[in-house]
mmCIF file of C-alpha atoms and ligand atoms in Angstrom:
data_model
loop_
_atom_site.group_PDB
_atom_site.id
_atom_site.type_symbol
_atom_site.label_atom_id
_atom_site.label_comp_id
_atom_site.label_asym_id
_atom_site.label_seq_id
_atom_site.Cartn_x
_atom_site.Cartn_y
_atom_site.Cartn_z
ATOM 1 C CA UNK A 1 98.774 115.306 80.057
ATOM 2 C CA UNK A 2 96.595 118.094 80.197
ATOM 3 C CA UNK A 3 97.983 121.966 81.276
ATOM 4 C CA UNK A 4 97.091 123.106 85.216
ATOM 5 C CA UNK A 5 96.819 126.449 84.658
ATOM 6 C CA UNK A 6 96.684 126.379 88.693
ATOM 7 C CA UNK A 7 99.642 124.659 89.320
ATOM 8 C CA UNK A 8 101.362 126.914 87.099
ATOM 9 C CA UNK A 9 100.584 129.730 88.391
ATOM 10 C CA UNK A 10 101.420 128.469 91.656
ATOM 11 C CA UNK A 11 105.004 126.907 90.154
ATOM 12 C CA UNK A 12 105.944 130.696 88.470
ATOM 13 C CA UNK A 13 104.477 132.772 92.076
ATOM 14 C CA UNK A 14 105.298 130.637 94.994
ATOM 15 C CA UNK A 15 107.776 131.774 97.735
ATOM 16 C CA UNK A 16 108.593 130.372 101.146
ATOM 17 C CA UNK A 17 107.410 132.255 104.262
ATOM 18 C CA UNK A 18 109.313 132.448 106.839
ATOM 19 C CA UNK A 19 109.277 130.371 110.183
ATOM 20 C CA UNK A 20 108.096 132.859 112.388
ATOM 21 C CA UNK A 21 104.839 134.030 110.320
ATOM 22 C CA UNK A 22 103.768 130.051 110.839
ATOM 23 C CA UNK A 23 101.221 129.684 113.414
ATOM 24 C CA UNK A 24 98.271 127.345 114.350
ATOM 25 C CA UNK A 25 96.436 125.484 112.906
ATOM 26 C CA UNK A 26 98.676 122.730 111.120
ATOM 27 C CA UNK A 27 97.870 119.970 108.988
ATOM 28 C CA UNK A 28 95.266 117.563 110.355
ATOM 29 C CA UNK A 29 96.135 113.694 110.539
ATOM 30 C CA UNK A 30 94.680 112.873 107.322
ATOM 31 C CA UNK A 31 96.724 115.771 106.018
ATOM 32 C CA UNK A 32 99.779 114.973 107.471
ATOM 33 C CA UNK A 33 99.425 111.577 105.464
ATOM 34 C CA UNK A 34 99.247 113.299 102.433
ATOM 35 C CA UNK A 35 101.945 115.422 102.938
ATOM 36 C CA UNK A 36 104.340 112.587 103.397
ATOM 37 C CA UNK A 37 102.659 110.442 100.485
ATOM 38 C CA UNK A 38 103.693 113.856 98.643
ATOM 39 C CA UNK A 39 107.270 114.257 100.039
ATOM 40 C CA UNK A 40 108.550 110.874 99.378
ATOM 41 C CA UNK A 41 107.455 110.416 96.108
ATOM 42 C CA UNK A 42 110.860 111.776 94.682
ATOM 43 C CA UNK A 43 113.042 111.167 91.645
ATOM 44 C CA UNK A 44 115.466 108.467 93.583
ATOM 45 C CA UNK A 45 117.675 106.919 91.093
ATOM 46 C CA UNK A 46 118.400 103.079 92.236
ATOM 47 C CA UNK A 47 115.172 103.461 94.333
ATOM 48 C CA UNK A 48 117.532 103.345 97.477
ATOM 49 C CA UNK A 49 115.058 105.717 99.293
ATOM 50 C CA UNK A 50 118.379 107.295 101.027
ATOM 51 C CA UNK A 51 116.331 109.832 103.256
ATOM 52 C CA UNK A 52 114.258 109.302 106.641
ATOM 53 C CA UNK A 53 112.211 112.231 107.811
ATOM 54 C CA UNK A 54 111.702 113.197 111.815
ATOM 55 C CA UNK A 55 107.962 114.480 112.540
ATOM 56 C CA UNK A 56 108.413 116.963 115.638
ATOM 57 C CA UNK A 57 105.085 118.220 116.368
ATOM 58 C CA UNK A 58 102.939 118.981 119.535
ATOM 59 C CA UNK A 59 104.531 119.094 122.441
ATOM 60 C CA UNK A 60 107.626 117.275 121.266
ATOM 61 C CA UNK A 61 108.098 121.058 119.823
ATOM 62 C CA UNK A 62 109.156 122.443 122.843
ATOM 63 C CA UNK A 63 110.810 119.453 124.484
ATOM 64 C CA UNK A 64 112.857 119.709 121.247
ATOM 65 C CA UNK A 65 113.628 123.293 121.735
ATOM 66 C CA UNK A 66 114.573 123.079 125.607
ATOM 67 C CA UNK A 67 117.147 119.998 124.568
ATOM 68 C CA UNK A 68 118.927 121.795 121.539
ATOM 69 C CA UNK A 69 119.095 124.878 124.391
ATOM 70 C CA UNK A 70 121.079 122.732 126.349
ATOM 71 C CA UNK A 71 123.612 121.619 123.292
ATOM 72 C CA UNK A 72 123.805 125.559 122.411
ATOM 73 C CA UNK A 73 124.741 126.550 126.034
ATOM 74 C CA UNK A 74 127.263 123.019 126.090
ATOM 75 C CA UNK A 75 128.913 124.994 122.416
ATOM 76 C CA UNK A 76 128.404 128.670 124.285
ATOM 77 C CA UNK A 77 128.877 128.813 127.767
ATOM 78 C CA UNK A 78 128.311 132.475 127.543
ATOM 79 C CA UNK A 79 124.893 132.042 126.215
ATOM 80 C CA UNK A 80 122.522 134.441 128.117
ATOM 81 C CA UNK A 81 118.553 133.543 128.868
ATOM 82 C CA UNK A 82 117.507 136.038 125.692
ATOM 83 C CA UNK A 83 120.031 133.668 123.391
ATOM 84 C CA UNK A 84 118.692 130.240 125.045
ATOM 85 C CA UNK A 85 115.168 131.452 124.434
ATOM 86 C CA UNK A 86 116.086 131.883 121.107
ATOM 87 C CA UNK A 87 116.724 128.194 120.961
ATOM 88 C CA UNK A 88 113.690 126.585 122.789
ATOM 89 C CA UNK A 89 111.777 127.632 120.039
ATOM 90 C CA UNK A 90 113.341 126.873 117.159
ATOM 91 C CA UNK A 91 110.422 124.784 116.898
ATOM 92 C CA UNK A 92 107.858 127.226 117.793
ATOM 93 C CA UNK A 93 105.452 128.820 117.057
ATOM 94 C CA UNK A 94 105.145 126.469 113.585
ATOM 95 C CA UNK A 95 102.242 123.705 114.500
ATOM 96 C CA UNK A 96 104.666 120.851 112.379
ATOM 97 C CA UNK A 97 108.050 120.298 110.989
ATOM 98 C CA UNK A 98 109.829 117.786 110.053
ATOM 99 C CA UNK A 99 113.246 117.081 109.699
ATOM 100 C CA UNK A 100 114.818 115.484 106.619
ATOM 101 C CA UNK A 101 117.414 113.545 106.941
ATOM 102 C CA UNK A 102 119.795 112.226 104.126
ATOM 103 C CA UNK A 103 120.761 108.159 104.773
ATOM 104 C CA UNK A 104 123.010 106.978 101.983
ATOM 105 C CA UNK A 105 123.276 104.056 100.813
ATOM 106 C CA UNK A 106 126.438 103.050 99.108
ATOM 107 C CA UNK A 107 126.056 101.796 96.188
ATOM 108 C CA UNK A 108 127.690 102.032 92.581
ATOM 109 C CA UNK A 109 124.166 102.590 91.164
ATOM 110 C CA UNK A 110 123.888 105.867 92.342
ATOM 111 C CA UNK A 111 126.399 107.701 93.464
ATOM 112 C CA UNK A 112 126.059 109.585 96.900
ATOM 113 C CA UNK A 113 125.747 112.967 95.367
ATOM 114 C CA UNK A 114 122.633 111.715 93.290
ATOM 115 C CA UNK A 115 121.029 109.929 96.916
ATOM 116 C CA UNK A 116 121.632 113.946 98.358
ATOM 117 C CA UNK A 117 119.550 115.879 95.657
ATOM 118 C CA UNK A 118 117.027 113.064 96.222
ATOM 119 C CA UNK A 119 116.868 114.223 99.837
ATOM 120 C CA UNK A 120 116.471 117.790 98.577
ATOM 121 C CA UNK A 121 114.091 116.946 96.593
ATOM 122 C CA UNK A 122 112.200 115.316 99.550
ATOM 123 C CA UNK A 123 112.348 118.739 101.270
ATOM 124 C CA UNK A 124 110.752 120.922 98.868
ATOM 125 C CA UNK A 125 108.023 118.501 98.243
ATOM 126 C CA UNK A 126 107.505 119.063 101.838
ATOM 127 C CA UNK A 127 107.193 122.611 100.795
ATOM 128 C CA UNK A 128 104.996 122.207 97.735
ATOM 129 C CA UNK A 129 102.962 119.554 99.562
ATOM 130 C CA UNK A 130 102.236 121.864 102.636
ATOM 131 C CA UNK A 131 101.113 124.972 100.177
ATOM 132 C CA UNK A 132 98.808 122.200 97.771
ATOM 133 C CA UNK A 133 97.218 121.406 101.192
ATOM 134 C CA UNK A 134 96.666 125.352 101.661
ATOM 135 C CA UNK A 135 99.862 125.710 104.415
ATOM 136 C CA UNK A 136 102.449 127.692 104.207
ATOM 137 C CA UNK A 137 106.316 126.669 104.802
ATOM 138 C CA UNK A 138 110.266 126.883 105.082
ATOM 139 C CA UNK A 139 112.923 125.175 104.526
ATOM 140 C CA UNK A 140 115.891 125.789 106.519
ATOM 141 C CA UNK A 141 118.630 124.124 108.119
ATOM 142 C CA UNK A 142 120.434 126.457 110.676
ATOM 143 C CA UNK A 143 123.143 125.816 113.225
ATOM 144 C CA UNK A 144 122.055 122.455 114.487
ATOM 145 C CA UNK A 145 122.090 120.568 110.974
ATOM 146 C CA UNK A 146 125.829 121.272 111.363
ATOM 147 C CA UNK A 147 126.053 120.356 114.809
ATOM 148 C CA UNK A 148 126.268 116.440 115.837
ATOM 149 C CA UNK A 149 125.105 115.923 118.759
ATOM 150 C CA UNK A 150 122.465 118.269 118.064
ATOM 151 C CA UNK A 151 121.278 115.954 115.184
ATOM 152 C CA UNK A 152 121.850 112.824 117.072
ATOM 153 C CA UNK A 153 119.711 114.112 119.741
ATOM 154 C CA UNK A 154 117.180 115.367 116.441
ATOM 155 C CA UNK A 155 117.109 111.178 115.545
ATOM 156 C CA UNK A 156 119.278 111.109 113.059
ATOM 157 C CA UNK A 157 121.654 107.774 113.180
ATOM 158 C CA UNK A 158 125.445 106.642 112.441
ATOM 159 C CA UNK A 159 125.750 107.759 108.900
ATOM 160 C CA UNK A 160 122.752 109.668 108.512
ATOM 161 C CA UNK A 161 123.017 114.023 108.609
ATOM 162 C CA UNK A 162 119.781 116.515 108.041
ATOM 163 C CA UNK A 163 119.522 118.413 104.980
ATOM 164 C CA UNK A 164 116.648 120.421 105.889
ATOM 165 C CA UNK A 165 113.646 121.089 108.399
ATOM 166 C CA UNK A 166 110.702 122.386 106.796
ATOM 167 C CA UNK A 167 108.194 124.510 109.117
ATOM 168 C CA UNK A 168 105.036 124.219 108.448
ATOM 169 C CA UNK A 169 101.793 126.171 109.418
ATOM 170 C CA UNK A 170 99.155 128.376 108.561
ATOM 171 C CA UNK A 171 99.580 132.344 108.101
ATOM 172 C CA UNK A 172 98.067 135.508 107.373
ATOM 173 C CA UNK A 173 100.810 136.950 105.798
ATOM 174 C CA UNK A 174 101.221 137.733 102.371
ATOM 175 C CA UNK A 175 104.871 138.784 101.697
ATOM 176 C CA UNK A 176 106.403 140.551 98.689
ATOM 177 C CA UNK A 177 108.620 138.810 96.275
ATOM 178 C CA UNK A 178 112.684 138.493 96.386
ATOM 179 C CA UNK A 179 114.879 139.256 94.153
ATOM 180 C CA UNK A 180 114.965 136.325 91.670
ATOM 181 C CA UNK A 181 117.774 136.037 89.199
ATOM 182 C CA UNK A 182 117.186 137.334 85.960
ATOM 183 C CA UNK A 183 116.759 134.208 83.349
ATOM 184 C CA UNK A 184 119.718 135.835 81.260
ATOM 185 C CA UNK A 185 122.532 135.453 84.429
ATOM 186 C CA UNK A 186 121.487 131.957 84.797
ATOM 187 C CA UNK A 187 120.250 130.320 81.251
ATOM 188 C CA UNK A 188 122.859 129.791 77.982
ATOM 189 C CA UNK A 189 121.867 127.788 75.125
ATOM 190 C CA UNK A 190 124.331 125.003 74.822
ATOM 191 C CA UNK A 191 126.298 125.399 71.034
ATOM 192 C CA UNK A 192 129.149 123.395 69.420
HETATM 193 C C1 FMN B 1 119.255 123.834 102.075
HETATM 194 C C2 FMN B 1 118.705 125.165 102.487
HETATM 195 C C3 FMN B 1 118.917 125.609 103.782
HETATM 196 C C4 FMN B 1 118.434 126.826 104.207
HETATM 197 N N1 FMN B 1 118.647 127.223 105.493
HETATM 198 C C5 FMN B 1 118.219 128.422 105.914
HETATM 199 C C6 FMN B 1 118.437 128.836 107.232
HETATM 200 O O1 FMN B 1 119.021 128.121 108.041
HETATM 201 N N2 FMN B 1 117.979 130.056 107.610
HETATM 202 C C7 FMN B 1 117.318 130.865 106.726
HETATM 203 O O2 FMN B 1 116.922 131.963 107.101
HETATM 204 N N3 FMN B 1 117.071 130.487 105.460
HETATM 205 C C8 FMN B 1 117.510 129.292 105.032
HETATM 206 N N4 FMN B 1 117.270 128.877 103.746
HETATM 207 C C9 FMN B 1 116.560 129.762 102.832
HETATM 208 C C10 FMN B 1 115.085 129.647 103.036
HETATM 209 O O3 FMN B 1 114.578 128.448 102.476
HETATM 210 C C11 FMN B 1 114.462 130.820 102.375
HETATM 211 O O4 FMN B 1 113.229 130.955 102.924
HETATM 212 C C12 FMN B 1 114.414 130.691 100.886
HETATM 213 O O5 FMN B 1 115.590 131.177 100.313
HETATM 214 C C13 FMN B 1 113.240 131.415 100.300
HETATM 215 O O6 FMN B 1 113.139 131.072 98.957
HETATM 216 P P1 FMN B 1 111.746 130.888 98.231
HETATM 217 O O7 FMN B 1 110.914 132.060 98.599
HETATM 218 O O8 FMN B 1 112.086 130.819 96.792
HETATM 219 O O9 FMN B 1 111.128 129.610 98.707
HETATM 220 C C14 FMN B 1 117.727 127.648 103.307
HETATM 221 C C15 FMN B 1 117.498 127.193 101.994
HETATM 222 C C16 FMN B 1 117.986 125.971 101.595
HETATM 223 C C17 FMN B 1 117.729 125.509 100.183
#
């Protein structure tokens, strides 16, 4: 296979941007198919496909966003209209994200941390997909992949628990690097 100069480049440089630098447009309809062509073609050992993915888009963005409201106030009565705000647009302003959820499958085959990284996996190819197709994205989680009725309300089903939403959108930004760790902290060379 020959080198992509491009996609390296893009492999050694790319960063997320955050949620709330996303903005209009999003990814067309053709697009969209791409992008979850790209995200579910993940190492999956067993071929168990142990992950669903939730497309919240639209105006299901804000209906989302007034319903997890209504979970935060249920865990935080003391939740004021600034802090329920907060939460009816979780979804907003990115045009698209979707939720990833992780469904295991038992099965000796692959053990159910092995079905997990596949679901991670499915997430950042959500991330690289939406910056091939010239978008810009983030993967985060926050309180309601911990919470669940938040999740059951999000789709996910009896067994089932989301790993990640990835916000997608265009932006203008162009933000500096973070600290990475230094190749030295993280690398040894394995020796007898
Ligand atoms: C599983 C997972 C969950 C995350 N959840 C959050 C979150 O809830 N809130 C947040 O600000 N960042 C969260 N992050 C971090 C963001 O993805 C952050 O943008 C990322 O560290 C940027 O790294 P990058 O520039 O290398 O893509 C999460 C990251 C991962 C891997």
């Amino acid at each position: 296979m020959a080198a992509n100069a491009a996609l390296v480049d893009y492999l050694t440089t790319r960063r997320s941007v955050g949620i709330g630098f996303l903005r209009d447009p999003g990814p067309t309809p053709d697009e969209l198919q791409t992008l979850l062509t790209i995200a579910t073609r993940v190492p999956d050992h067993g071929k168990f496909a142990p992950w669903r993915l939730v497309i919240i888009d639209g105006d299901a963005r804000a209906e989302a966003g007034r319903r997890l409201a209504e979970v935060a106030r249920r865990r935080n009565p003391n939740l004021d209209e600034s802090g329920l705000d907060i939460e009816r647009r979780q979804f907003l302003p990115a045009p698209l994200t979707i939720g990833v959820l992780y469904s295991p499958r038992p099965n000796p085959k692959a053990p159910e941390l092995e079905q997990l990284l596949s679901a991670g996996n499915v997430c950042f190819n959500l991330v690289h997909g939406a910056f091939a197709l010239g978008y810009a994205a983030s993967w985060v989680t926050r309180w309601y992949a911990f919470d669940v009725e938040a999740q059951t309300m999000l789709g996910a089903r009896g067994g089932e628990r989301f790993v990640g939403f990835v916000h997608i959108g265009s932006t203008e930004v162009k933000l500096d690097d973070r600290d990475r760790p230094s190749l030295d902290s993280v690398v040894t060379r394995w020796a007898p």
